[in-house]
Short mmCIF file of C-alpha atoms in Angstrom, two decimals:
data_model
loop_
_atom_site.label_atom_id
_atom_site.label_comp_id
_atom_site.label_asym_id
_atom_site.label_seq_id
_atom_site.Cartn_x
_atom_site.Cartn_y
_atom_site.Cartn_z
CA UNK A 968 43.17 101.34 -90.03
CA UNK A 969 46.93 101.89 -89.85
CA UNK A 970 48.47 103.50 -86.96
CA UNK A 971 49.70 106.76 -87.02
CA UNK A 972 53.24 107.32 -87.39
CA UNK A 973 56.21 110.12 -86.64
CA UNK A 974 58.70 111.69 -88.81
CA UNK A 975 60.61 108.53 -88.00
CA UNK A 976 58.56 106.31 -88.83
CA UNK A 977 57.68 105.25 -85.29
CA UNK A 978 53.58 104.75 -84.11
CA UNK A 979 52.93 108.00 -82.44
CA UNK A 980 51.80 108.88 -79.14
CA UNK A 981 48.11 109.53 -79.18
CA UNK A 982 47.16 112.85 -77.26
CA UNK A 983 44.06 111.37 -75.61
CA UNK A 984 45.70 108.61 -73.94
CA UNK A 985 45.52 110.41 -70.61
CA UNK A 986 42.81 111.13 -67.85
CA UNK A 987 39.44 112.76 -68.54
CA UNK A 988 40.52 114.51 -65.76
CA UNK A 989 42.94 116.79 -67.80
CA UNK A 990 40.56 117.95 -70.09
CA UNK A 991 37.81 118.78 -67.49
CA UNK A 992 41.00 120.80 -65.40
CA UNK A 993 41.76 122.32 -68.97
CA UNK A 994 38.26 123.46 -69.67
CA UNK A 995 38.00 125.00 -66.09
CA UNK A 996 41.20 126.99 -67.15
CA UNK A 997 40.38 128.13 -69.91
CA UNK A 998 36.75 129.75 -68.48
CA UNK A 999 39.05 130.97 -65.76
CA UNK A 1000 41.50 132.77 -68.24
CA UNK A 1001 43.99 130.58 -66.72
CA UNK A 1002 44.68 128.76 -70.16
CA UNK A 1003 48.22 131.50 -71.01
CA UNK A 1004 49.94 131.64 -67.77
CA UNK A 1005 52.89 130.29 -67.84
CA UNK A 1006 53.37 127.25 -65.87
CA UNK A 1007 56.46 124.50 -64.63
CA UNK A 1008 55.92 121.04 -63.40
CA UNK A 1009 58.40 118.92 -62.13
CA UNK A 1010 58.33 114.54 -62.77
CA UNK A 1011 59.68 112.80 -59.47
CA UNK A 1012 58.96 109.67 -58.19
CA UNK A 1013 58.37 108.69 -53.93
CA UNK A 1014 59.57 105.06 -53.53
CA UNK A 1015 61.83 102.37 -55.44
CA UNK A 1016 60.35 99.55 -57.37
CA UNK A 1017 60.72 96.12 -56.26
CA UNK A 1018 62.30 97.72 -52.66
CA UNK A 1019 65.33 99.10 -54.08
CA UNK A 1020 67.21 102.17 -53.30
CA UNK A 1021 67.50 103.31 -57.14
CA UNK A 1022 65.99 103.63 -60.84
CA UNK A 1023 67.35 104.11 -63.80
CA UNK A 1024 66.54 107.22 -66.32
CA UNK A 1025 64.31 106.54 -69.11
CA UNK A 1026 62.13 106.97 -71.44
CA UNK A 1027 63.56 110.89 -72.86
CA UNK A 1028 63.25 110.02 -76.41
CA UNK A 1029 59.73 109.03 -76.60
CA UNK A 1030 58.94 111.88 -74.55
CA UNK A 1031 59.99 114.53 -76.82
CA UNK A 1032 58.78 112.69 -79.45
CA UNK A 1033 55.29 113.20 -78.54
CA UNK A 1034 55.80 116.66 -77.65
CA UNK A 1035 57.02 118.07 -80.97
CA UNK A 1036 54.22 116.00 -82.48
CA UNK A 1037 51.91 116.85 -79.98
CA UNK A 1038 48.46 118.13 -81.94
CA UNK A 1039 44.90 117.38 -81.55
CA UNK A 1040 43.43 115.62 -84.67
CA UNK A 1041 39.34 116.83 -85.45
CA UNK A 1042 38.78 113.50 -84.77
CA UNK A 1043 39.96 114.23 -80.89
CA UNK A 1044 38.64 117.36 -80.82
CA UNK A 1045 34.93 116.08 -81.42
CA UNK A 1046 35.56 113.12 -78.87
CA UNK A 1047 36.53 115.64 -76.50
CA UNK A 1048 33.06 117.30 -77.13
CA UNK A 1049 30.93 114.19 -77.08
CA UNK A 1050 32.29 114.00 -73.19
CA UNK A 1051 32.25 116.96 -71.87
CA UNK A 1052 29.22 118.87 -70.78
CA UNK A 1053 26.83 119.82 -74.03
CA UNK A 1054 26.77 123.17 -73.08
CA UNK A 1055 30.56 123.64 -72.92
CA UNK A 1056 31.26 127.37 -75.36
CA UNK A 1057 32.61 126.34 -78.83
CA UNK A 1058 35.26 128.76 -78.31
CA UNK A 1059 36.95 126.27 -75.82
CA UNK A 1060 37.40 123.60 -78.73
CA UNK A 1061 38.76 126.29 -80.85
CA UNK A 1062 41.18 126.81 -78.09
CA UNK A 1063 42.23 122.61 -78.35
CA UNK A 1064 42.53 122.89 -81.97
CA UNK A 1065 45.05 125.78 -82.02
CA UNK A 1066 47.30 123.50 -79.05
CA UNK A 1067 50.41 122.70 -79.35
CA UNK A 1068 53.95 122.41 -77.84
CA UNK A 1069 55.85 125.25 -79.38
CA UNK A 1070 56.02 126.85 -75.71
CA UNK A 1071 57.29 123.79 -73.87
CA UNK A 1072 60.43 122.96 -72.21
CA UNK A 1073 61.82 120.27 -70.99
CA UNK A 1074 64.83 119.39 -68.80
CA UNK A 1075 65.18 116.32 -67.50
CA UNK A 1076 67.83 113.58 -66.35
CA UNK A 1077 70.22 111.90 -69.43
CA UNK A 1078 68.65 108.50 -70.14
CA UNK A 1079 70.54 106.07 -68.12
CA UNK A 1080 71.11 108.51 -65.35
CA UNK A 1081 70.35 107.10 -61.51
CA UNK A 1082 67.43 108.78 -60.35
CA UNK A 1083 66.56 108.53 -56.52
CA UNK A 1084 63.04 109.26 -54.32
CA UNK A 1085 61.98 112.99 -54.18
CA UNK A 1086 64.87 114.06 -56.38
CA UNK A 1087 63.34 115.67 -59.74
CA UNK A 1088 63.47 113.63 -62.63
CA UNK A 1089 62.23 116.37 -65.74
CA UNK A 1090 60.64 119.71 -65.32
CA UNK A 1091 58.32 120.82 -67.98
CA UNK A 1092 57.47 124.16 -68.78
CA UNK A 1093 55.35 126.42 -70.89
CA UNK A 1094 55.19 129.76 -72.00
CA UNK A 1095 52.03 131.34 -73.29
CA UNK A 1096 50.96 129.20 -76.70
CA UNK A 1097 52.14 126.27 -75.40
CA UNK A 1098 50.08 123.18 -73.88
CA UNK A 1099 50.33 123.10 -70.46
CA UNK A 1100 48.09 124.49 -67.83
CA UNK A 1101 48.46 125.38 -64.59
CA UNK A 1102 47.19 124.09 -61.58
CA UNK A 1103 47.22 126.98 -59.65
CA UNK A 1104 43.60 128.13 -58.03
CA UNK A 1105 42.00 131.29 -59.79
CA UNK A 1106 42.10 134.47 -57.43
CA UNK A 1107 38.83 136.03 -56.67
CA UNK A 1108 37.98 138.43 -59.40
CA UNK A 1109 39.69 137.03 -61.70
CA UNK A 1110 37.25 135.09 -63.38
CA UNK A 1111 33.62 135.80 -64.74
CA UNK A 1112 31.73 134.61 -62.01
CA UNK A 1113 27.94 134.88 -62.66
CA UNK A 1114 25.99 131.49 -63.08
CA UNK A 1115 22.21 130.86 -64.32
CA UNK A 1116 19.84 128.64 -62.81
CA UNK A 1117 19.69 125.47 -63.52
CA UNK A 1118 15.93 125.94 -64.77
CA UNK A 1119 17.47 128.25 -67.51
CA UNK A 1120 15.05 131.11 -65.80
CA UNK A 1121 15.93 133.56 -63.40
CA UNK A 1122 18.59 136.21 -63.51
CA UNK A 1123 22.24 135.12 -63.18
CA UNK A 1124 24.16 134.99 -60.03
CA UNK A 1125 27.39 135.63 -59.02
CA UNK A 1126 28.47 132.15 -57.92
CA UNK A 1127 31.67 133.33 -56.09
CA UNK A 1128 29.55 135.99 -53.39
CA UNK A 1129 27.13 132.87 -52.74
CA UNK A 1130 29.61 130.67 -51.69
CA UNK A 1131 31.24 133.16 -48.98
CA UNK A 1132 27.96 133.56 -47.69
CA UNK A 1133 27.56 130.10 -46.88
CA UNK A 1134 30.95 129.89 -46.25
CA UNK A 1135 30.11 131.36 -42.94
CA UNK A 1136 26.71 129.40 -42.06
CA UNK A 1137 28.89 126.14 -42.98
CA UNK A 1138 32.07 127.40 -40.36
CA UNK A 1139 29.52 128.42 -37.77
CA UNK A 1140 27.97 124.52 -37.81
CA UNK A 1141 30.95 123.07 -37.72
CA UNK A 1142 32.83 125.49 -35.50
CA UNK A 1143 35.53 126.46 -37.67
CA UNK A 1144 36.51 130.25 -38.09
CA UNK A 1145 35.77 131.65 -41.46
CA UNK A 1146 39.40 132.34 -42.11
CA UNK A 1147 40.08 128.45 -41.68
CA UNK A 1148 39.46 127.69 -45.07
CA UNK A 1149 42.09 127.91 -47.66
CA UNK A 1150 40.92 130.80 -49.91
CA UNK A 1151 42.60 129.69 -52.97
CA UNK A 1152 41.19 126.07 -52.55
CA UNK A 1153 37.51 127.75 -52.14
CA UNK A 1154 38.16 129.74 -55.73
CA UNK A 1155 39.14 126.43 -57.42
CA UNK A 1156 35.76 125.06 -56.02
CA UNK A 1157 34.14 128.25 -57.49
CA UNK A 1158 35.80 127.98 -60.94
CA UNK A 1159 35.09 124.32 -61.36
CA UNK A 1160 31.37 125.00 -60.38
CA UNK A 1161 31.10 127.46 -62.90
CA UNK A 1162 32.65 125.15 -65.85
CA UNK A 1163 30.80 121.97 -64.37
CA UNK A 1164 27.48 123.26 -62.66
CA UNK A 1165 26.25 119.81 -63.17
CA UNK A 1166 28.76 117.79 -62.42
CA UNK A 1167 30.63 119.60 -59.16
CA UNK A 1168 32.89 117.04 -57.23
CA UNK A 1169 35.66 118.38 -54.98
CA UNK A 1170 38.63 116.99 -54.36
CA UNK A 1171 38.98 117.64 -50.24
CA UNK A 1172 42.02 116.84 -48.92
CA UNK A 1173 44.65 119.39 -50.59
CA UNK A 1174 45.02 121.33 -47.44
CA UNK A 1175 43.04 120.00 -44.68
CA UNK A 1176 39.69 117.63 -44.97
CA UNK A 1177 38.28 118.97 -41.64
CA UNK A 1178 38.67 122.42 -41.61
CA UNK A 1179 39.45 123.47 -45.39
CA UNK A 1180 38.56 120.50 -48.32
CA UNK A 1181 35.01 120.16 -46.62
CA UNK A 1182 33.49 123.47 -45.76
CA UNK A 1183 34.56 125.10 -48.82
CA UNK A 1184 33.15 121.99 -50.73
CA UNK A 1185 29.48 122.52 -48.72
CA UNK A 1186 29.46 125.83 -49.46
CA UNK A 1187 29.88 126.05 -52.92
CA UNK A 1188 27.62 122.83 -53.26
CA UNK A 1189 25.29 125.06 -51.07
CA UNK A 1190 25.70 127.58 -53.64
CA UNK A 1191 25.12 126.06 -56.69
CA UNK A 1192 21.65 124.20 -55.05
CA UNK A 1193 20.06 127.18 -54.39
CA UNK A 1194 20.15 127.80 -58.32
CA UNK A 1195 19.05 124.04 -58.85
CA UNK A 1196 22.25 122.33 -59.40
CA UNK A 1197 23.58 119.00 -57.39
CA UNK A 1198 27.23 118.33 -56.21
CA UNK A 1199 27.94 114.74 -57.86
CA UNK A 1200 30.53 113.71 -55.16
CA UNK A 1201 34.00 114.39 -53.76
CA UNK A 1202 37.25 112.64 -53.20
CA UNK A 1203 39.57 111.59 -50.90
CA UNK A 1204 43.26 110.47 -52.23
CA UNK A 1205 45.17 110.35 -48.76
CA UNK A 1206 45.19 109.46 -45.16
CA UNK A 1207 42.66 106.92 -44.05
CA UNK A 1208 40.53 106.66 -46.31
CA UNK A 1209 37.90 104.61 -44.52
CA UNK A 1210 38.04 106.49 -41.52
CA UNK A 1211 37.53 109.89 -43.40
CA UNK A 1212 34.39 108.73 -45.28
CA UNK A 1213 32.61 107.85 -42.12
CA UNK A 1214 33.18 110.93 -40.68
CA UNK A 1215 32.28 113.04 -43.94
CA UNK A 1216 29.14 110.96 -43.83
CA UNK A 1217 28.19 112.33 -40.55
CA UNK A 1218 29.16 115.47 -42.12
CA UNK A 1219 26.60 115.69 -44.55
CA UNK A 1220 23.84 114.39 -42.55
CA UNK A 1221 23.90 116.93 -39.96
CA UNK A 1222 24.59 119.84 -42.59
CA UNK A 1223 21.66 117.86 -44.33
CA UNK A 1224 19.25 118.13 -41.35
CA UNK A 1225 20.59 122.02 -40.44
CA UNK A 1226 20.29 123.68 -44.25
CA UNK A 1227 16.91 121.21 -44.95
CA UNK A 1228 19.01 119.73 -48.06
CA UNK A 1229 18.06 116.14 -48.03
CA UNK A 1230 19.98 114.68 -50.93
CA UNK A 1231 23.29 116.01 -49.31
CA UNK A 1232 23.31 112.91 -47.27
CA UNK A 1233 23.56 110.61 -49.71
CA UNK A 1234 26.16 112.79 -51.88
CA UNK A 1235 28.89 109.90 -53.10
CA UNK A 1236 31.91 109.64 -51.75
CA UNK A 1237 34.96 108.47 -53.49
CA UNK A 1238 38.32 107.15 -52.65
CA UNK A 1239 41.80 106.70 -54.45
CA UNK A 1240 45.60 106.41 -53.45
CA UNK A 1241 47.39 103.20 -54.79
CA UNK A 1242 44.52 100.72 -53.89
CA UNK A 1243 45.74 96.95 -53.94
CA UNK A 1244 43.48 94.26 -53.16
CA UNK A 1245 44.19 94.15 -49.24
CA UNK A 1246 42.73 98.17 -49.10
CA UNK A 1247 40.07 97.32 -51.27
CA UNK A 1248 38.74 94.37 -49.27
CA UNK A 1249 38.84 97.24 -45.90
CA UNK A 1250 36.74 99.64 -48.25
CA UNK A 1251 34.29 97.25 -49.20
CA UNK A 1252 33.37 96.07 -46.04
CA UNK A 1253 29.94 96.82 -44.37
CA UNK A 1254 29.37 100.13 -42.95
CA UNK A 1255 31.80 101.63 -45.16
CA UNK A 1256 30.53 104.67 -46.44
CA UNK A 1257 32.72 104.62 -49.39
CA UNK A 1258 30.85 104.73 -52.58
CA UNK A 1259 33.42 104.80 -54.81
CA UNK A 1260 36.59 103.44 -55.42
CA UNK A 1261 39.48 104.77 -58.47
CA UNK A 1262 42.03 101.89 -58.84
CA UNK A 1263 45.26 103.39 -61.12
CA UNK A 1264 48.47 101.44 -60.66
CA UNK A 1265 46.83 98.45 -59.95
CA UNK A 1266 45.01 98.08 -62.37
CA UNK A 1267 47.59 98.91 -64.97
CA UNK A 1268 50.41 96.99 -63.32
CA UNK A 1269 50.10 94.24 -61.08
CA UNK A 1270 51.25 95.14 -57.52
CA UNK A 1271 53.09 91.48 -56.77
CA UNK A 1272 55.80 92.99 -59.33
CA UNK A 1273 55.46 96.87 -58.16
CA UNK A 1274 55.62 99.76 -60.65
CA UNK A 1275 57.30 102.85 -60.39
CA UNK A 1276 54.17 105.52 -59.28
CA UNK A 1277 55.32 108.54 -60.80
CA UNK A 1278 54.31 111.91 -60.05
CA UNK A 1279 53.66 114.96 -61.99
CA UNK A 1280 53.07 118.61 -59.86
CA UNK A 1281 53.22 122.16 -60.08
CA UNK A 1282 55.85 124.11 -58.83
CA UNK A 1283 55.13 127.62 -60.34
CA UNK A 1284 52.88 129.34 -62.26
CA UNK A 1285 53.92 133.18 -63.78
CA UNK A 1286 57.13 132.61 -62.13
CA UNK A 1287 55.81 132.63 -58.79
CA UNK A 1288 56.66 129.24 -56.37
CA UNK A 1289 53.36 126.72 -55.57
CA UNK A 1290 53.38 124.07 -53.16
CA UNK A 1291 51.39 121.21 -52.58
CA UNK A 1292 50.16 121.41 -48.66
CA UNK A 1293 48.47 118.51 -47.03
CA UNK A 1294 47.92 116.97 -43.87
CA UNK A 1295 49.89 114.04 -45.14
CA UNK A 1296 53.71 114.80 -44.91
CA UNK A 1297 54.71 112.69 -48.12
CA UNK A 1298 52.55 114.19 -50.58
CA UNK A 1299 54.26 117.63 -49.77
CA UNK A 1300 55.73 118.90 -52.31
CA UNK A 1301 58.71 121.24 -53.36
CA UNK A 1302 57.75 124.44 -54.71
CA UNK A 1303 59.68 126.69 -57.51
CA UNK A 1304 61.35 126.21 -60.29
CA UNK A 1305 65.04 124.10 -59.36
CA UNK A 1306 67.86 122.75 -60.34
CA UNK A 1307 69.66 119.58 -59.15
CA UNK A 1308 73.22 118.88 -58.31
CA UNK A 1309 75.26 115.21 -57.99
CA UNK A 1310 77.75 115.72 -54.94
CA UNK A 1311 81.02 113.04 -55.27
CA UNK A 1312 83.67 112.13 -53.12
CA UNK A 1313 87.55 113.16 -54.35
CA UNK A 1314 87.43 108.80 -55.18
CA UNK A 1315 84.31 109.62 -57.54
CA UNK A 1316 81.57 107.91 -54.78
CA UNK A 1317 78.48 109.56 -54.58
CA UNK A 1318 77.62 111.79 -51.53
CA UNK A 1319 74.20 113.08 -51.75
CA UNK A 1320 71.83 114.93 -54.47
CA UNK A 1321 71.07 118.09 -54.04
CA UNK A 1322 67.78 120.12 -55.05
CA UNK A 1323 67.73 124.06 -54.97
CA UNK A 1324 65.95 127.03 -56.11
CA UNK A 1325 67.15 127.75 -59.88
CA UNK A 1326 68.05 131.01 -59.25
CA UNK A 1327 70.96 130.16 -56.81
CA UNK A 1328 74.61 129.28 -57.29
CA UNK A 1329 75.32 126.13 -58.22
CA UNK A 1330 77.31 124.55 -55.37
CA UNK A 1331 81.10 124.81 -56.28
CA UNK A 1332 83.62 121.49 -55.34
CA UNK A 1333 86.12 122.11 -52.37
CA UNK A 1334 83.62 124.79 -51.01
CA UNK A 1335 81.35 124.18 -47.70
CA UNK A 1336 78.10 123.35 -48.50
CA UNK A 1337 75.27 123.71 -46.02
CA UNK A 1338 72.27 121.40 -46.90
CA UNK A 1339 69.04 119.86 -45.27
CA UNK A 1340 68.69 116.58 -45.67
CA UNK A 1341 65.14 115.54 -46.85
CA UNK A 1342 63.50 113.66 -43.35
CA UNK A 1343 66.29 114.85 -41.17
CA UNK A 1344 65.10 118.17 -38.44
CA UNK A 1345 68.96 119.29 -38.87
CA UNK A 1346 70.89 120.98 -41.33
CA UNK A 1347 74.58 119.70 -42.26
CA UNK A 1348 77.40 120.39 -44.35
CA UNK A 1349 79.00 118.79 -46.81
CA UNK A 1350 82.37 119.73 -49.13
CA UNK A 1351 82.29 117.97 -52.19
CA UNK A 1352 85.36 117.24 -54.80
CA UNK A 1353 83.43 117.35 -57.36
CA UNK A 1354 79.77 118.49 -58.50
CA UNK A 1355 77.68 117.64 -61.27
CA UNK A 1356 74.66 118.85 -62.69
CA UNK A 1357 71.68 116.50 -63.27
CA UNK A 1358 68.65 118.31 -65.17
CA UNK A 1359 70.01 118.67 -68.66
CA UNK A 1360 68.18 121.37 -71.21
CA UNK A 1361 67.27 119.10 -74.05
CA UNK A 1362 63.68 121.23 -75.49
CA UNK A 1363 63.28 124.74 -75.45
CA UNK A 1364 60.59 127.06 -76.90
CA UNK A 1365 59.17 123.37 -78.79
CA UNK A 1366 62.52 122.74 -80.35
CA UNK A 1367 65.38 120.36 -79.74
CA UNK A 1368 68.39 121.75 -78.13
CA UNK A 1369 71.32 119.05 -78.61
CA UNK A 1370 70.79 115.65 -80.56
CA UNK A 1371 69.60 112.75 -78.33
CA UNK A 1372 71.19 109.81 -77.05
CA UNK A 1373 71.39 106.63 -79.22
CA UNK A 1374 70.15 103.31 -77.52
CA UNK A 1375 73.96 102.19 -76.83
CA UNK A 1376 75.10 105.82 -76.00
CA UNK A 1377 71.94 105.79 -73.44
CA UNK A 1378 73.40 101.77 -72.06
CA UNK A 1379 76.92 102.95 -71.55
CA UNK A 1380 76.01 105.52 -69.67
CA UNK A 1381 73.39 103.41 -67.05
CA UNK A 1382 76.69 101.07 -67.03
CA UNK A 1383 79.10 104.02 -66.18
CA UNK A 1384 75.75 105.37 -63.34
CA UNK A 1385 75.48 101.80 -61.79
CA UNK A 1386 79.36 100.88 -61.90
CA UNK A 1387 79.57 104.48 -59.17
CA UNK A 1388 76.53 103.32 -56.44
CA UNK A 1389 77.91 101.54 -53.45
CA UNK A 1390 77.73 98.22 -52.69
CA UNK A 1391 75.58 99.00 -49.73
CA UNK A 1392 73.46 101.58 -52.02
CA UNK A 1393 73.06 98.46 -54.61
CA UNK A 1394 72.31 95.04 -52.25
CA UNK A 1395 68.74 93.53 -53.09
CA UNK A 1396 67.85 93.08 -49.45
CA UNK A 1397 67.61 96.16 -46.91
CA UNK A 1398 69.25 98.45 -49.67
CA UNK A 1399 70.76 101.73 -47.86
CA UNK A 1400 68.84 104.71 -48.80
CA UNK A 1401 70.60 107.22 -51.03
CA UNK A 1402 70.65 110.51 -49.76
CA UNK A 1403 68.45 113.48 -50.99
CA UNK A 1404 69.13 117.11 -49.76
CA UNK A 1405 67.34 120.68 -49.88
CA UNK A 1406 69.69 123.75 -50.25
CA UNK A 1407 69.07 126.35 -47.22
CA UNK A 1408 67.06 128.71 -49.48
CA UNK A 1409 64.89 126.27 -50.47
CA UNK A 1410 64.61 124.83 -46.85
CA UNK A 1411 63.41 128.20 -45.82
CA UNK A 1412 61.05 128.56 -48.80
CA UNK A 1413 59.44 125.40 -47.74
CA UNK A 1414 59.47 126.13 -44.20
CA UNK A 1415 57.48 129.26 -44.95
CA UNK A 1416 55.09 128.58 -46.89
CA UNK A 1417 54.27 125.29 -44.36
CA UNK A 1418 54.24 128.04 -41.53
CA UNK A 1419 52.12 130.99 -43.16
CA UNK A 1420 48.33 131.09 -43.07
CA UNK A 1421 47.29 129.33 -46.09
CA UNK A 1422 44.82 132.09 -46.67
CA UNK A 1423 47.11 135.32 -46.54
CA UNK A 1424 50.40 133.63 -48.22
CA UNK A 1425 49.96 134.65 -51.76
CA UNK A 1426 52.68 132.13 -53.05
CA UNK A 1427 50.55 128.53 -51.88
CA UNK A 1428 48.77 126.93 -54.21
CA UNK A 1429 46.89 123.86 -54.70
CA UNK A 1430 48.55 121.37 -56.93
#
């Protein structure tokens, strides 16, 4: 069978070469009536390949190459179908078919462009009719949350008021207050439940595994078993991994022994976060209560010549920021839509990027700028000669906004990026770090939404 190909004659991207993941997330959408909002993620990256203290832009053209093509073949649709749960509502396939990317857009770094830790590389986003969903939790009442028994007899029961009743059995076991759990977290629980009443696993360590990620998780698992459903599982994808799972174990066993639910004890647990061989050897050894182990980059690229781990979050959803909080620092992330700024020198060097809120002032050159420099606890200032903006527009609305690069056009330009690093910036050993700042109004956006109560800030979300 011949391979598909573009307008250009080029193999297309298939659309199903991604996670299962993102079609289980899409379905729980869509039953949420999440599937329109408009959303904006942002591509960055956390650490160098091969220990370096830069990467080079890539990559754009084949990128919005499969977005303008982007459509779901029958073919897809009813592979989509044979996978997901057999009682999943034909309307949610009618919803695939109709997908495509005439809401998207895209800016993102020129190819050839340096690109440093933390800084964002693209932002993607989509109005309603275009493809991409948010991962922002469902309020309460926003969904339709009434669920049968599993038996298929019985009235229907609204999933949602089950779960904050044993919401506060679960907090007075393990001595948490009720409020401790992040509300938002708890209604993504709910609205996965209700898509996947079968096949429940939570993910537990968006906020906090202890006192957020694992009570909400036993309450809505309590929840569903008292209509005849079992929790499959949950995950952890930071911290220590090994050390988690044993105490989760121990968890479940006395929640097992309190609520009389025997086959909580033995629910799976589940483990990812760039596993290499070393980590997996730790997980597998006995008394590891670890039952499960997802192995990504890897697996796809060998770790003795490291890859680039990319990441791909939400920053906003209907316009409003979301952030990414987590016990563990460096998976953090930014909220709110941004823009990105190259401070230079008045002999062209390169000072620092700078990230900050889209709806500021770009920073002007010869004025004071004060900035926080990502890892530092103190603000500085800096006066740059000149300023350049990084994220270029190059999609909007699903259409292309200037022509892009040619291969040489895109190698000049990596020349002209590498020929302005520093020596120090550019050595193979020890490289020095390039520096990556916040504006202040973005400082203080993070710094309140790390400070407010997860459960009465209305801009957190999980992501």
């Amino acid at each position: 069978m011949a391979a598909e190909q573009d307008a250009e004659g080029r193999a297309a991207a298939r659309p199903l070469l991604t996670d299962l993941y993102q079609a289980t997330m899409a379905l729980g959408y869509w039953r949420a009536g999440r599937a329109q909002d408009q959303a904006e993620f942002e591509l960055f990256f956390r650490r160098c390949p091969f220990g370096g203290a830069f990467a080079l832009a890539a990559g754009l053209r084949d990128c919005v190459r499969f977005l303008r093509t982007f459509r779901l073949r029958e073919a897809d649709v009813q592979f989509l179908a044979s996978v997901l749960p057999p009682d999943t509502d034909p309307a949610f396939f009618e919803h695939l078919r109709a997908l495509d990317c005439s809401g998207v857009t895209v800016r993102a770094l020129p190819e050839g462009s340096l690109a440093f830790p933390g800084a964002a590389a693209a932002s993607v986003g989509a109005t309603p009719g275009g493809a991409a969903a948010g991962n922002a939790a469902p309020l309460p009442g926003q969904l339709c949350q009434m669920l049968a028994p599993a038996a298929g007899q019985g009235p229907t029961v609204d999933l949602a008021a089950s779960v904050e009743t044993w919401l506060e059995r679960v907090c007075a076991h393990l001595g948490l207050g009720v409020q401790e759990p992040h509300r938002g977290e708890r209604a993504a629980f709910v609205a996965y439940a209700l898509a996947f009443p079968r096949a429940f696993q939570g993910l537990l360590d968006t906020y906090s595994v202890r006192r957020s990620g694992l009570p909400n998780f036993l309450a809505v698992a309590l929840a569903l078993e008292g209509l005849g459903y079992q929790a499959v599982g949950v995950r952890l994808d930071s911290g220590d991994l090994l050390q988690q799972a044993q105490e989760i174990r121990g968890v479940f066993r006395t929640v097992a022994a309190q609520f009389r639910v025997p086959w909580l004890e033995s629910v799976p647990i589940t483990v990812s976060n760039s596993i290499d061989e070393e980590e997996l050897a730790r997980l597998a050894q006995k008394g590891s209560e670890v039952n499960g182990i997802g192995i990504g980059t890897s697996v796809v690229t060998c770790p003795r010549q490291p890859s680039l781990g990319c990441v791909y979050k939400l920053v906003s959803v209907g316009g409003q920021p979301r952030m990414k909080l987590t016990e563990d620092p460096e998976k953090q992330t930014l909220p709110g839509s941004k823009a990105a700024f190259r401070l230079l020198g008045s002999n062209g060097s390169l000072l620092m990027d700078v990230l900050q809120l889209a709806e500021e002032p770009p920073p002007q050159a010869g004025q004071e700028l004060r900035v926080w420099p990502r890892g530092a606890q103190e603000s500085c200032t800096v006066r740059p000669a000149h300023v350049e903006p990084l994220l270029r527009l190059w999609v909007q609305q699903g259409q292309l906004c200037e022509p892009l690069p040619s291969l040489a056009e895109s190698r000049a330009f990596a020349q002209l990026s590498l020929s302005r690093l520093s020596p120090a910036h550019r050595r193979l050993e020890q490289p020095e770090l390039y520096q990556v700042a916040l504006s202040e109004k973005l400082q203080a956006l993070v710094d309140k939404l790390s400070a407010s109560s997860p459960r009465e800030s209305p801009m957190v979300g999980a992501a």
